[in-house]
Amino acid sequence: MRAFATLVDRLTYTRSRNAKLDLIADYLRTTPDPDRGWALAALTGALDFPAVKSSTIRNLLTERVDPVLYTLSRDYVGDTAETASLLWPAPEGEDPSDEPSLSEVVDLLRAMTRSTVLTELPKLLDRLDANGRYALLKFATGAMRIGVSARLARVAFAQAFDVSVDEVEEYWHGVEPPYPTLFAWAAEGAPPPRTDLVPLFRPFMLAHPLDETVVSMDDYAAEWKWDGIRVQLVHINGETRVYSRSGDDISATFPEMAEALDFPAVLDGELLVRGSHQGGEEGGAASFNALQQRLGRKTVSKKMLREAPAFVRLYDVMIRDGEDLRELGWAERREHLELLMDRLDPKRFDLSRLIEADSFEDLATIREGARDDAIEGVMLKRRDSPYIAGRKVGLWYKWKRDPLLIDCVLMYAQRGSGKRSSFYSDFTFGCWDGDPDKGADLLPVGKAYFGFTDDELKWLDRHVRQNTVNRFGPVRETDKSLVLEIAFDSVHESKRHKSGLAMRFPRINRIRQDKPAHEADRIAALKALVRD
Amino acid sequence: MPIKPAPDFSWIKPDPHGIFVEPCNAWIDPSKPVETALVTHGHADHARGGHGAVFATRETLAIMDLRYGGAGRDVMIPMREPVDIGGGVTATYFPAGHVLGSAQILLEHAGERVVVTGDYKRRPDPTCEPFEVVPCDIFITEATFGLPVFKHPPIAGEMRKLLDAREQRPEGCVAVGAYALGKAQRVICELRRAGYDEPIYLHGALEKMCALYEELGVPLGELRSATGIKKDELKGQIVLCPPSALNDRWSRRLPDPVTAMASGWMRVRQRARQRNVELPLVISDHCDWDELTQTITEVDPAETWVTHGREEALLRWCQLNQRRARALAMVGYEDEDD
Ligand SMILES: [Zn+2]
Ligand SMILES: [Zn+2]
């Protein structure tokens, strides 16, 4: 527990992404199994001990400390777990040799129930010092909030053992804490964890912004970029899972899709909901707002399923009947995909239509003319491109529709004024100054305080409050996990910001809960949009 | 425990600008210029410039001279010697253990005793005389760390952290933010006590105060200026600077520094992170919660007045322990010198 507590403590005070990666990697290399696996689970948010809640901690404390003094302390410190770790009366005759290991902590926490937690948790707290108590309470409540995303932890894992992060992502969904097979593979060269029996997530192939590039339509195929959420449907061994872009399992949110695929395959497409026809030519996708109603729900009502049923507009096929097609060129995969349509329920699947354009100029005209709200832009895919995880230059491009759009990460929020003064409604967001997996940091690029609906504002306000990692007067720094699609009129060079850029009329176009932060755009992408 | 009867004490008047002692027309630690000021210690929020006469210990006067220039009508008060300050009031200065020269002031008038602590601590500090418990009727205390979350750890452990950080970084250095008066010299002395005898590098803003400490008999070992030397010379070294220098341009001259800060606030993560501190060192020149409450218990006054800090929690503690207490709404005392 001491090594983990030290790690948590040092991560708290470390700002640079690189230094965080080093700290975690070092810990993972030097800590024995299964403790390091439990720590990795904690850092990736994979642990849940239902008996321990924030309210449990508060109750434990107010049994031991005057409630007024507790409240004054809690208000000052700003965090229940930290307040408790500091206020906990140190036991008589501390015995450091009695400190539990992380795996012993896991065993004890798992055995706790809501009726035993009030007697068992104190015994555990009594065996730790203030740092240990803090780490324990963060660990037990599953809210580490030390500026480490699940992705960062996995990148650190890859770095620790010098394995590819894409492979780690691929195996991740097939392993359970404390990940013995994953560590055996990465640290000792054992065969990788089996992936053939579980419906695993495969990292998506992603596109670069087109910017000034001009491509030949002989080499590239064009299709619409639909305004839904990118999903991957995986069926294996009788089970189907729906994964979001970040690899989150969202099958429970879209049960109709989980039922719709019944043969072994991995498909890549855009999840949309049916609704009032927005003028597009294909099967009536509703606007993103309609889809938003269904996102983030753990269960779905019958009414929702009836009124806003989901379907997937397919872009690609990665695996079919157990055969991995990812090495094939895009054109070949497209043929396989078209052949597949007969085996799929047309209520739940359609095919993303290709745009017939003779030339790039022709394509530009067609793109300008597109008026369907569900169209976000155009995708250009090299006809011979294999399906490669991540964002490889020259293979796929996205050509977003005007206004200019860019995906940023929420960094800070401040309360608004007037009737918004009780909400965090002024948002500062940033882009990466390089490859986030190689230690790049976020640099603020702009500030926006409009563009969202009242409901979205409420949502954002809650997000800010629940994901604050730091406060500076009226400003809260968030954990930088949320992607915001920012629309703006233009962007200019500016000396005022560290990024060297200033946007004109930035507004929050959309909250991208589906997009992981490391996939937000880079400064270079924004810089490429400078027109003066 | 029955509450003791409330004393009268109409001769001593708490004012937002300081404690006013009416019979002799004198102020204690006033935050505005006055004719006669009794100053507890040299921190800027207690010792201001511009007074007529200043009554203080030899060390405090020397510190004020350094900061404000010679003030003219200074009266040097030796520790533990009662001094008649007029109007039938006697003042006696006792060590407060806060910084070099820091004193609590005992005021006696018509058989009534009031102690004004200024700032104080109970932990041993090699740079100053330890706090003494002075029995009194009214105990006027600070409450800078007046919340039960504040518990200062033993200083040896914090020194260990600092020395470990230095050892782990032979190509970099450790920059320690420490207040120029008191904290910096205490950190230096504690480093020496921990067996560290390398030269310690100083930001320009600390040099004069360190020299004054040495002059006043507090040996600090070899000190060097961090100004105007090659970056390479600072590799593997400990550099002390005022906290404000940690995040400003000055720190660019340091080779790959770890940012450390020596302050009682470092106990709370949020406070440390707000200041971009990477290595928080919980070292305070004030009492922690247990020491504040223990001191009130030992002094056992009829009434406790709280000047500045987190007075709400301390008043609550007094209430829970059946002690008469009140908060004085003082202005101008900051957390400057924690
Ligand atoms: Zn002071
Ligand atoms: Zn003070």
PDB file of N, CA, C and O in Angstrom, chain B residues 181-243:
ATOM      1  N   LEU B 181      11.919  35.892   5.986  1.00  0.00           N
ATOM      2  CA  LEU B 181      12.188  36.079   7.413  1.00  0.00           C
ATOM      3  C   LEU B 181      11.707  34.860   8.191  1.00  0.00           C
ATOM      4  O   LEU B 181      10.499  34.627   8.299  1.00  0.00           O
ATOM      5  N   GLY B 182      12.620  34.115   8.711  1.00  0.00           N
ATOM      6  CA  GLY B 182      12.268  33.025   9.604  1.00  0.00           C
ATOM      7  C   GLY B 182      12.314  31.673   8.929  1.00  0.00           C
ATOM      8  O   GLY B 182      13.145  30.831   9.261  1.00  0.00           O
ATOM      9  N   LYS B 183      11.427  31.479   7.967  1.00  0.00           N
ATOM     10  CA  LYS B 183      11.329  30.148   7.365  1.00  0.00           C
ATOM     11  C   LYS B 183      12.617  29.770   6.657  1.00  0.00           C
ATOM     12  O   LYS B 183      13.141  28.663   6.818  1.00  0.00           O
ATOM     13  N   ALA B 184      13.169  30.698   5.883  1.00  0.00           N
ATOM     14  CA  ALA B 184      14.383  30.384   5.124  1.00  0.00           C
ATOM     15  C   ALA B 184      15.516  29.981   6.071  1.00  0.00           C
ATOM     16  O   ALA B 184      16.171  28.959   5.872  1.00  0.00           O
ATOM     17  N   GLN B 185      15.706  30.750   7.119  1.00  0.00           N
ATOM     18  CA  GLN B 185      16.815  30.473   8.033  1.00  0.00           C
ATOM     19  C   GLN B 185      16.567  29.184   8.808  1.00  0.00           C
ATOM     20  O   GLN B 185      17.488  28.425   9.099  1.00  0.00           O
ATOM     21  N   ARG B 186      15.306  28.927   9.117  1.00  0.00           N
ATOM     22  CA  ARG B 186      15.009  27.699   9.855  1.00  0.00           C
ATOM     23  C   ARG B 186      15.298  26.489   8.978  1.00  0.00           C
ATOM     24  O   ARG B 186      15.881  25.500   9.430  1.00  0.00           O
ATOM     25  N   VAL B 187      14.901  26.574   7.702  1.00  0.00           N
ATOM     26  CA  VAL B 187      15.167  25.468   6.778  1.00  0.00           C
ATOM     27  C   VAL B 187      16.675  25.232   6.672  1.00  0.00           C
ATOM     28  O   VAL B 187      17.148  24.097   6.735  1.00  0.00           O
ATOM     29  N   ILE B 188      17.436  26.329   6.576  1.00  0.00           N
ATOM     30  CA  ILE B 188      18.893  26.191   6.473  1.00  0.00           C
ATOM     31  C   ILE B 188      19.449  25.501   7.725  1.00  0.00           C
ATOM     32  O   ILE B 188      20.200  24.534   7.645  1.00  0.00           O
ATOM     33  N   CYS B 189      19.036  25.993   8.913  1.00  0.00           N
ATOM     34  CA  CYS B 189      19.530  25.406  10.162  1.00  0.00           C
ATOM     35  C   CYS B 189      19.164  23.928  10.270  1.00  0.00           C
ATOM     36  O   CYS B 189      19.970  23.105  10.711  1.00  0.00           O
ATOM     37  N   GLU B 190      17.924  23.606   9.852  1.00  0.00           N
ATOM     38  CA  GLU B 190      17.497  22.206   9.951  1.00  0.00           C
ATOM     39  C   GLU B 190      18.267  21.338   8.965  1.00  0.00           C
ATOM     40  O   GLU B 190      18.548  20.170   9.246  1.00  0.00           O
ATOM     41  N   LEU B 191      18.596  21.896   7.794  1.00  0.00           N
ATOM     42  CA  LEU B 191      19.419  21.148   6.845  1.00  0.00           C
ATOM     43  C   LEU B 191      20.790  20.861   7.465  1.00  0.00           C
ATOM     44  O   LEU B 191      21.316  19.757   7.342  1.00  0.00           O
ATOM     45  N   ARG B 192      21.331  21.858   8.131  1.00  0.00           N
ATOM     46  CA  ARG B 192      22.634  21.669   8.780  1.00  0.00           C
ATOM     47  C   ARG B 192      22.522  20.604   9.857  1.00  0.00           C
ATOM     48  O   ARG B 192      23.396  19.745   9.997  1.00  0.00           O
ATOM     49  N   ARG B 193      21.450  20.680  10.618  1.00  0.00           N
ATOM     50  CA  ARG B 193      21.258  19.659  11.676  1.00  0.00           C
ATOM     51  C   ARG B 193      21.131  18.261  11.111  1.00  0.00           C
ATOM     52  O   ARG B 193      21.485  17.280  11.748  1.00  0.00           O
ATOM     53  N   ALA B 194      20.593  18.178   9.897  1.00  0.00           N
ATOM     54  CA  ALA B 194      20.448  16.873   9.251  1.00  0.00           C
ATOM     55  C   ALA B 194      21.769  16.440   8.615  1.00  0.00           C
ATOM     56  O   ALA B 194      21.820  15.438   7.902  1.00  0.00           O
ATOM     57  N   GLY B 195      22.848  17.215   8.838  1.00  0.00           N
ATOM     58  CA  GLY B 195      24.161  16.807   8.358  1.00  0.00           C
ATOM     59  C   GLY B 195      24.508  17.312   6.969  1.00  0.00           C
ATOM     60  O   GLY B 195      25.488  16.876   6.368  1.00  0.00           O
ATOM     61  N   TYR B 196      23.720  18.234   6.440  1.00  0.00           N
ATOM     62  CA  TYR B 196      23.989  18.747   5.095  1.00  0.00           C
ATOM     63  C   TYR B 196      24.955  19.913   5.199  1.00  0.00           C
ATOM     64  O   TYR B 196      24.590  20.967   5.727  1.00  0.00           O
ATOM     65  N   ASP B 197      26.215  19.743   4.712  1.00  0.00           N
ATOM     66  CA  ASP B 197      27.125  20.877   4.857  1.00  0.00           C
ATOM     67  C   ASP B 197      27.614  21.448   3.532  1.00  0.00           C
ATOM     68  O   ASP B 197      28.598  22.180   3.489  1.00  0.00           O
ATOM     69  N   GLU B 198      26.912  21.116   2.439  1.00  0.00           N
ATOM     70  CA  GLU B 198      27.207  21.748   1.149  1.00  0.00           C
ATOM     71  C   GLU B 198      26.808  23.230   1.229  1.00  0.00           C
ATOM     72  O   GLU B 198      25.980  23.615   2.069  1.00  0.00           O
ATOM     73  N   PRO B 199      27.364  24.050   0.310  1.00  0.00           N
ATOM     74  CA  PRO B 199      26.856  25.430   0.261  1.00  0.00           C
ATOM     75  C   PRO B 199      25.382  25.448  -0.117  1.00  0.00           C
ATOM     76  O   PRO B 199      24.925  24.605  -0.896  1.00  0.00           O
ATOM     77  N   ILE B 200      24.638  26.374   0.451  1.00  0.00           N
ATOM     78  CA  ILE B 200      23.224  26.531   0.097  1.00  0.00           C
ATOM     79  C   ILE B 200      23.105  27.835  -0.670  1.00  0.00           C
ATOM     80  O   ILE B 200      23.676  28.853  -0.267  1.00  0.00           O
ATOM     81  N   TYR B 201      22.384  27.784  -1.797  1.00  0.00           N
ATOM     82  CA  TYR B 201      22.300  28.942  -2.689  1.00  0.00           C
ATOM     83  C   TYR B 201      21.069  29.778  -2.378  1.00  0.00           C
ATOM     84  O   TYR B 201      20.000  29.228  -2.094  1.00  0.00           O
ATOM     85  N   LEU B 202      21.221  31.077  -2.470  1.00  0.00           N
ATOM     86  CA  LEU B 202      20.136  31.979  -2.075  1.00  0.00           C
ATOM     87  C   LEU B 202      19.714  32.908  -3.205  1.00  0.00           C
ATOM     88  O   LEU B 202      20.557  33.448  -3.931  1.00  0.00           O
ATOM     89  N   HIS B 203      18.436  33.102  -3.336  1.00  0.00           N
ATOM     90  CA  HIS B 203      17.855  34.165  -4.146  1.00  0.00           C
ATOM     91  C   HIS B 203      18.259  35.494  -3.499  1.00  0.00           C
ATOM     92  O   HIS B 203      18.360  35.585  -2.264  1.00  0.00           O
ATOM     93  N   GLY B 204      18.451  36.532  -4.303  1.00  0.00           N
ATOM     94  CA  GLY B 204      18.898  37.822  -3.787  1.00  0.00           C
ATOM     95  C   GLY B 204      18.040  38.350  -2.647  1.00  0.00           C
ATOM     96  O   GLY B 204      18.543  38.969  -1.701  1.00  0.00           O
ATOM     97  N   ALA B 205      16.734  38.059  -2.693  1.00  0.00           N
ATOM     98  CA  ALA B 205      15.826  38.613  -1.689  1.00  0.00           C
ATOM     99  C   ALA B 205      16.030  37.997  -0.310  1.00  0.00           C
ATOM    100  O   ALA B 205      15.470  38.476   0.668  1.00  0.00           O
ATOM    101  N   LEU B 206      16.811  36.917  -0.234  1.00  0.00           N
ATOM    102  CA  LEU B 206      17.024  36.283   1.071  1.00  0.00           C
ATOM    103  C   LEU B 206      18.385  36.627   1.677  1.00  0.00           C
ATOM    104  O   LEU B 206      18.621  36.393   2.860  1.00  0.00           O
ATOM    105  N   GLU B 207      19.262  37.161   0.837  1.00  0.00           N
ATOM    106  CA  GLU B 207      20.652  37.289   1.269  1.00  0.00           C
ATOM    107  C   GLU B 207      20.813  38.181   2.499  1.00  0.00           C
ATOM    108  O   GLU B 207      21.467  37.821   3.468  1.00  0.00           O
ATOM    109  N   LYS B 208      20.191  39.354   2.457  1.00  0.00           N
ATOM    110  CA  LYS B 208      20.395  40.303   3.556  1.00  0.00           C
ATOM    111  C   LYS B 208      19.863  39.770   4.874  1.00  0.00           C
ATOM    112  O   LYS B 208      20.488  39.933   5.920  1.00  0.00           O
ATOM    113  N   MET B 209      18.678  39.141   4.821  1.00  0.00           N
ATOM    114  CA  MET B 209      18.092  38.637   6.061  1.00  0.00           C
ATOM    115  C   MET B 209      18.960  37.527   6.639  1.00  0.00           C
ATOM    116  O   MET B 209      19.142  37.449   7.860  1.00  0.00           O
ATOM    117  N   CYS B 210      19.486  36.676   5.775  1.00  0.00           N
ATOM    118  CA  CYS B 210      20.358  35.607   6.275  1.00  0.00           C
ATOM    119  C   CYS B 210      21.605  36.211   6.922  1.00  0.00           C
ATOM    120  O   CYS B 210      22.055  35.747   7.977  1.00  0.00           O
ATOM    121  N   ALA B 211      22.161  37.246   6.295  1.00  0.00           N
ATOM    122  CA  ALA B 211      23.345  37.892   6.858  1.00  0.00           C
ATOM    123  C   ALA B 211      23.016  38.475   8.235  1.00  0.00           C
ATOM    124  O   ALA B 211      23.805  38.360   9.186  1.00  0.00           O
ATOM    125  N   LEU B 212      21.827  39.066   8.351  1.00  0.00           N
ATOM    126  CA  LEU B 212      21.430  39.645   9.637  1.00  0.00           C
ATOM    127  C   LEU B 212      21.302  38.557  10.703  1.00  0.00           C
ATOM    128  O   LEU B 212      21.733  38.740  11.855  1.00  0.00           O
ATOM    129  N   TYR B 213      20.711  37.427  10.344  1.00  0.00           N
ATOM    130  CA  TYR B 213      20.592  36.323  11.298  1.00  0.00           C
ATOM    131  C   TYR B 213      21.970  35.924  11.812  1.00  0.00           C
ATOM    132  O   TYR B 213      22.166  35.717  13.006  1.00  0.00           O
ATOM    133  N   GLU B 214      22.922  35.793  10.885  1.00  0.00           N
ATOM    134  CA  GLU B 214      24.277  35.406  11.299  1.00  0.00           C
ATOM    135  C   GLU B 214      24.857  36.449  12.253  1.00  0.00           C
ATOM    136  O   GLU B 214      25.444  36.113  13.275  1.00  0.00           O
ATOM    137  N   GLU B 215      24.660  37.722  11.903  1.00  0.00           N
ATOM    138  CA  GLU B 215      25.140  38.814  12.737  1.00  0.00           C
ATOM    139  C   GLU B 215      24.532  38.725  14.134  1.00  0.00           C
ATOM    140  O   GLU B 215      25.176  39.031  15.135  1.00  0.00           O
ATOM    141  N   LEU B 216      23.262  38.305  14.205  1.00  0.00           N
ATOM    142  CA  LEU B 216      22.571  38.226  15.489  1.00  0.00           C
ATOM    143  C   LEU B 216      22.844  36.897  16.185  1.00  0.00           C
ATOM    144  O   LEU B 216      22.174  36.546  17.156  1.00  0.00           O
ATOM    145  N   GLY B 217      23.802  36.131  15.648  1.00  0.00           N
ATOM    146  CA  GLY B 217      24.240  34.945  16.372  1.00  0.00           C
ATOM    147  C   GLY B 217      23.582  33.646  15.972  1.00  0.00           C
ATOM    148  O   GLY B 217      23.551  32.705  16.755  1.00  0.00           O
ATOM    149  N   VAL B 218      23.015  33.571  14.771  1.00  0.00           N
ATOM    150  CA  VAL B 218      22.448  32.303  14.291  1.00  0.00           C
ATOM    151  C   VAL B 218      23.317  31.813  13.132  1.00  0.00           C
ATOM    152  O   VAL B 218      23.199  32.311  12.016  1.00  0.00           O
ATOM    153  N   PRO B 219      24.214  30.846  13.379  1.00  0.00           N
ATOM    154  CA  PRO B 219      25.105  30.401  12.299  1.00  0.00           C
ATOM    155  C   PRO B 219      24.349  29.592  11.250  1.00  0.00           C
ATOM    156  O   PRO B 219      23.514  28.757  11.575  1.00  0.00           O
ATOM    157  N   LEU B 220      24.630  29.874   9.970  1.00  0.00           N
ATOM    158  CA  LEU B 220      23.880  29.238   8.895  1.00  0.00           C
ATOM    159  C   LEU B 220      24.771  28.421   7.960  1.00  0.00           C
ATOM    160  O   LEU B 220      24.297  27.843   6.990  1.00  0.00           O
ATOM    161  N   GLY B 221      26.068  28.336   8.254  1.00  0.00           N
ATOM    162  CA  GLY B 221      26.950  27.575   7.359  1.00  0.00           C
ATOM    163  C   GLY B 221      27.220  28.356   6.087  1.00  0.00           C
ATOM    164  O   GLY B 221      26.901  29.545   5.986  1.00  0.00           O
ATOM    165  N   GLU B 222      27.795  27.646   5.085  1.00  0.00           N
ATOM    166  CA  GLU B 222      28.199  28.372   3.877  1.00  0.00           C
ATOM    167  C   GLU B 222      26.999  28.678   2.984  1.00  0.00           C
ATOM    168  O   GLU B 222      26.278  27.794   2.540  1.00  0.00           O
ATOM    169  N   LEU B 223      26.804  29.973   2.707  1.00  0.00           N
ATOM    170  CA  LEU B 223      25.722  30.406   1.835  1.00  0.00           C
ATOM    171  C   LEU B 223      26.332  31.055   0.603  1.00  0.00           C
ATOM    172  O   LEU B 223      27.346  31.748   0.705  1.00  0.00           O
ATOM    173  N   ARG B 224      25.707  30.836  -0.552  1.00  0.00           N
ATOM    174  CA  ARG B 224      26.205  31.480  -1.765  1.00  0.00           C
ATOM    175  C   ARG B 224      25.045  32.125  -2.493  1.00  0.00           C
ATOM    176  O   ARG B 224      23.909  31.640  -2.436  1.00  0.00           O
ATOM    177  N   SER B 225      25.373  33.170  -3.206  1.00  0.00           N
ATOM    178  CA  SER B 225      24.336  33.847  -3.975  1.00  0.00           C
ATOM    179  C   SER B 225      24.038  33.058  -5.248  1.00  0.00           C
ATOM    180  O   SER B 225      24.952  32.581  -5.917  1.00  0.00           O
ATOM    181  N   ALA B 226      22.772  32.888  -5.555  1.00  0.00           N
ATOM    182  CA  ALA B 226      22.385  32.196  -6.794  1.00  0.00           C
ATOM    183  C   ALA B 226      22.345  33.171  -7.958  1.00  0.00           C
ATOM    184  O   ALA B 226      22.011  32.798  -9.073  1.00  0.00           O
ATOM    185  N   THR B 227      22.676  34.417  -7.694  1.00  0.00           N
ATOM    186  CA  THR B 227      22.625  35.436  -8.739  1.00  0.00           C
ATOM    187  C   THR B 227      23.983  35.530  -9.420  1.00  0.00           C
ATOM    188  O   THR B 227      25.026  35.488  -8.751  1.00  0.00           O
ATOM    189  N   GLY B 228      23.957  35.638 -10.738  1.00  0.00           N
ATOM    190  CA  GLY B 228      25.175  35.900 -11.479  1.00  0.00           C
ATOM    191  C   GLY B 228      26.171  34.757 -11.490  1.00  0.00           C
ATOM    192  O   GLY B 228      27.365  34.967 -11.584  1.00  0.00           O
ATOM    193  N   ILE B 229      25.658  33.521 -11.371  1.00  0.00           N
ATOM    194  CA  ILE B 229      26.592  32.397 -11.517  1.00  0.00           C
ATOM    195  C   ILE B 229      26.098  31.511 -12.647  1.00  0.00           C
ATOM    196  O   ILE B 229      24.962  31.621 -13.095  1.00  0.00           O
ATOM    197  N   LYS B 230      26.960  30.610 -13.091  1.00  0.00           N
ATOM    198  CA  LYS B 230      26.601  29.712 -14.209  1.00  0.00           C
ATOM    199  C   LYS B 230      25.550  28.708 -13.766  1.00  0.00           C
ATOM    200  O   LYS B 230      25.547  28.219 -12.652  1.00  0.00           O
ATOM    201  N   LYS B 231      24.652  28.405 -14.708  1.00  0.00           N
ATOM    202  CA  LYS B 231      23.603  27.426 -14.460  1.00  0.00           C
ATOM    203  C   LYS B 231      24.190  26.112 -13.956  1.00  0.00           C
ATOM    204  O   LYS B 231      23.659  25.488 -13.038  1.00  0.00           O
ATOM    205  N   ASP B 232      25.297  25.708 -14.543  1.00  0.00           N
ATOM    206  CA  ASP B 232      25.911  24.426 -14.197  1.00  0.00           C
ATOM    207  C   ASP B 232      26.286  24.319 -12.724  1.00  0.00           C
ATOM    208  O   ASP B 232      26.227  23.241 -12.138  1.00  0.00           O
ATOM    209  N   GLU B 233      26.686  25.451 -12.153  1.00  0.00           N
ATOM    210  CA  GLU B 233      27.122  25.417 -10.764  1.00  0.00           C
ATOM    211  C   GLU B 233      25.974  25.024  -9.833  1.00  0.00           C
ATOM    212  O   GLU B 233      26.192  24.531  -8.728  1.00  0.00           O
ATOM    213  N   LEU B 234      24.742  25.245 -10.292  1.00  0.00           N
ATOM    214  CA  LEU B 234      23.591  24.954  -9.429  1.00  0.00           C
ATOM    215  C   LEU B 234      23.134  23.497  -9.536  1.00  0.00           C
ATOM    216  O   LEU B 234      22.246  23.064  -8.809  1.00  0.00           O
ATOM    217  N   LYS B 235      23.746  22.735 -10.432  1.00  0.00           N
ATOM    218  CA  LYS B 235      23.352  21.328 -10.577  1.00  0.00           C
ATOM    219  C   LYS B 235      23.584  20.560  -9.288  1.00  0.00           C
ATOM    220  O   LYS B 235      24.668  20.627  -8.712  1.00  0.00           O
ATOM    221  N   GLY B 236      22.575  19.827  -8.869  1.00  0.00           N
ATOM    222  CA  GLY B 236      22.699  19.031  -7.655  1.00  0.00           C
ATOM    223  C   GLY B 236      22.640  19.835  -6.379  1.00  0.00           C
ATOM    224  O   GLY B 236      22.968  19.325  -5.313  1.00  0.00           O
ATOM    225  N   GLN B 237      22.220  21.097  -6.459  1.00  0.00           N
ATOM    226  CA  GLN B 237      22.232  21.953  -5.285  1.00  0.00           C
ATOM    227  C   GLN B 237      20.827  22.272  -4.767  1.00  0.00           C
ATOM    228  O   GLN B 237      19.833  22.019  -5.442  1.00  0.00           O
ATOM    229  N   ILE B 238      20.798  22.829  -3.582  1.00  0.00           N
ATOM    230  CA  ILE B 238      19.549  23.315  -3.003  1.00  0.00           C
ATOM    231  C   ILE B 238      19.563  24.835  -3.096  1.00  0.00           C
ATOM    232  O   ILE B 238      20.543  25.470  -2.691  1.00  0.00           O
ATOM    233  N   VAL B 239      18.509  25.399  -3.653  1.00  0.00           N
ATOM    234  CA  VAL B 239      18.420  26.845  -3.834  1.00  0.00           C
ATOM    235  C   VAL B 239      17.193  27.337  -3.078  1.00  0.00           C
ATOM    236  O   VAL B 239      16.091  26.814  -3.260  1.00  0.00           O
ATOM    237  N   LEU B 240      17.380  28.324  -2.233  1.00  0.00           N
ATOM    238  CA  LEU B 240      16.243  28.901  -1.511  1.00  0.00           C
ATOM    239  C   LEU B 240      15.823  30.217  -2.148  1.00  0.00           C
ATOM    240  O   LEU B 240      16.661  31.023  -2.534  1.00  0.00           O
ATOM    241  N   CYS B 241      14.504  30.409  -2.236  1.00  0.00           N
ATOM    242  CA  CYS B 241      14.015  31.657  -2.825  1.00  0.00           C
ATOM    243  C   CYS B 241      12.686  32.004  -2.167  1.00  0.00           C
ATOM    244  O   CYS B 241      12.071  31.158  -1.522  1.00  0.00           O
ATOM    245  N   PRO B 242      12.227  33.256  -2.312  1.00  0.00           N
ATOM    246  CA  PRO B 242      10.895  33.563  -1.785  1.00  0.00           C
ATOM    247  C   PRO B 242       9.853  32.812  -2.616  1.00  0.00           C
ATOM    248  O   PRO B 242      10.089  32.563  -3.803  1.00  0.00           O
ATOM    249  N   PRO B 243       8.718  32.427  -2.022  1.00  0.00           N
ATOM    250  CA  PRO B 243       7.724  31.631  -2.745  1.00  0.00           C
ATOM    251  C   PRO B 243       7.328  32.244  -4.088  1.00  0.00           C
ATOM    252  O   PRO B 243       7.099  31.524  -5.055  1.00  0.00           O
TER     253      PRO B 243
END
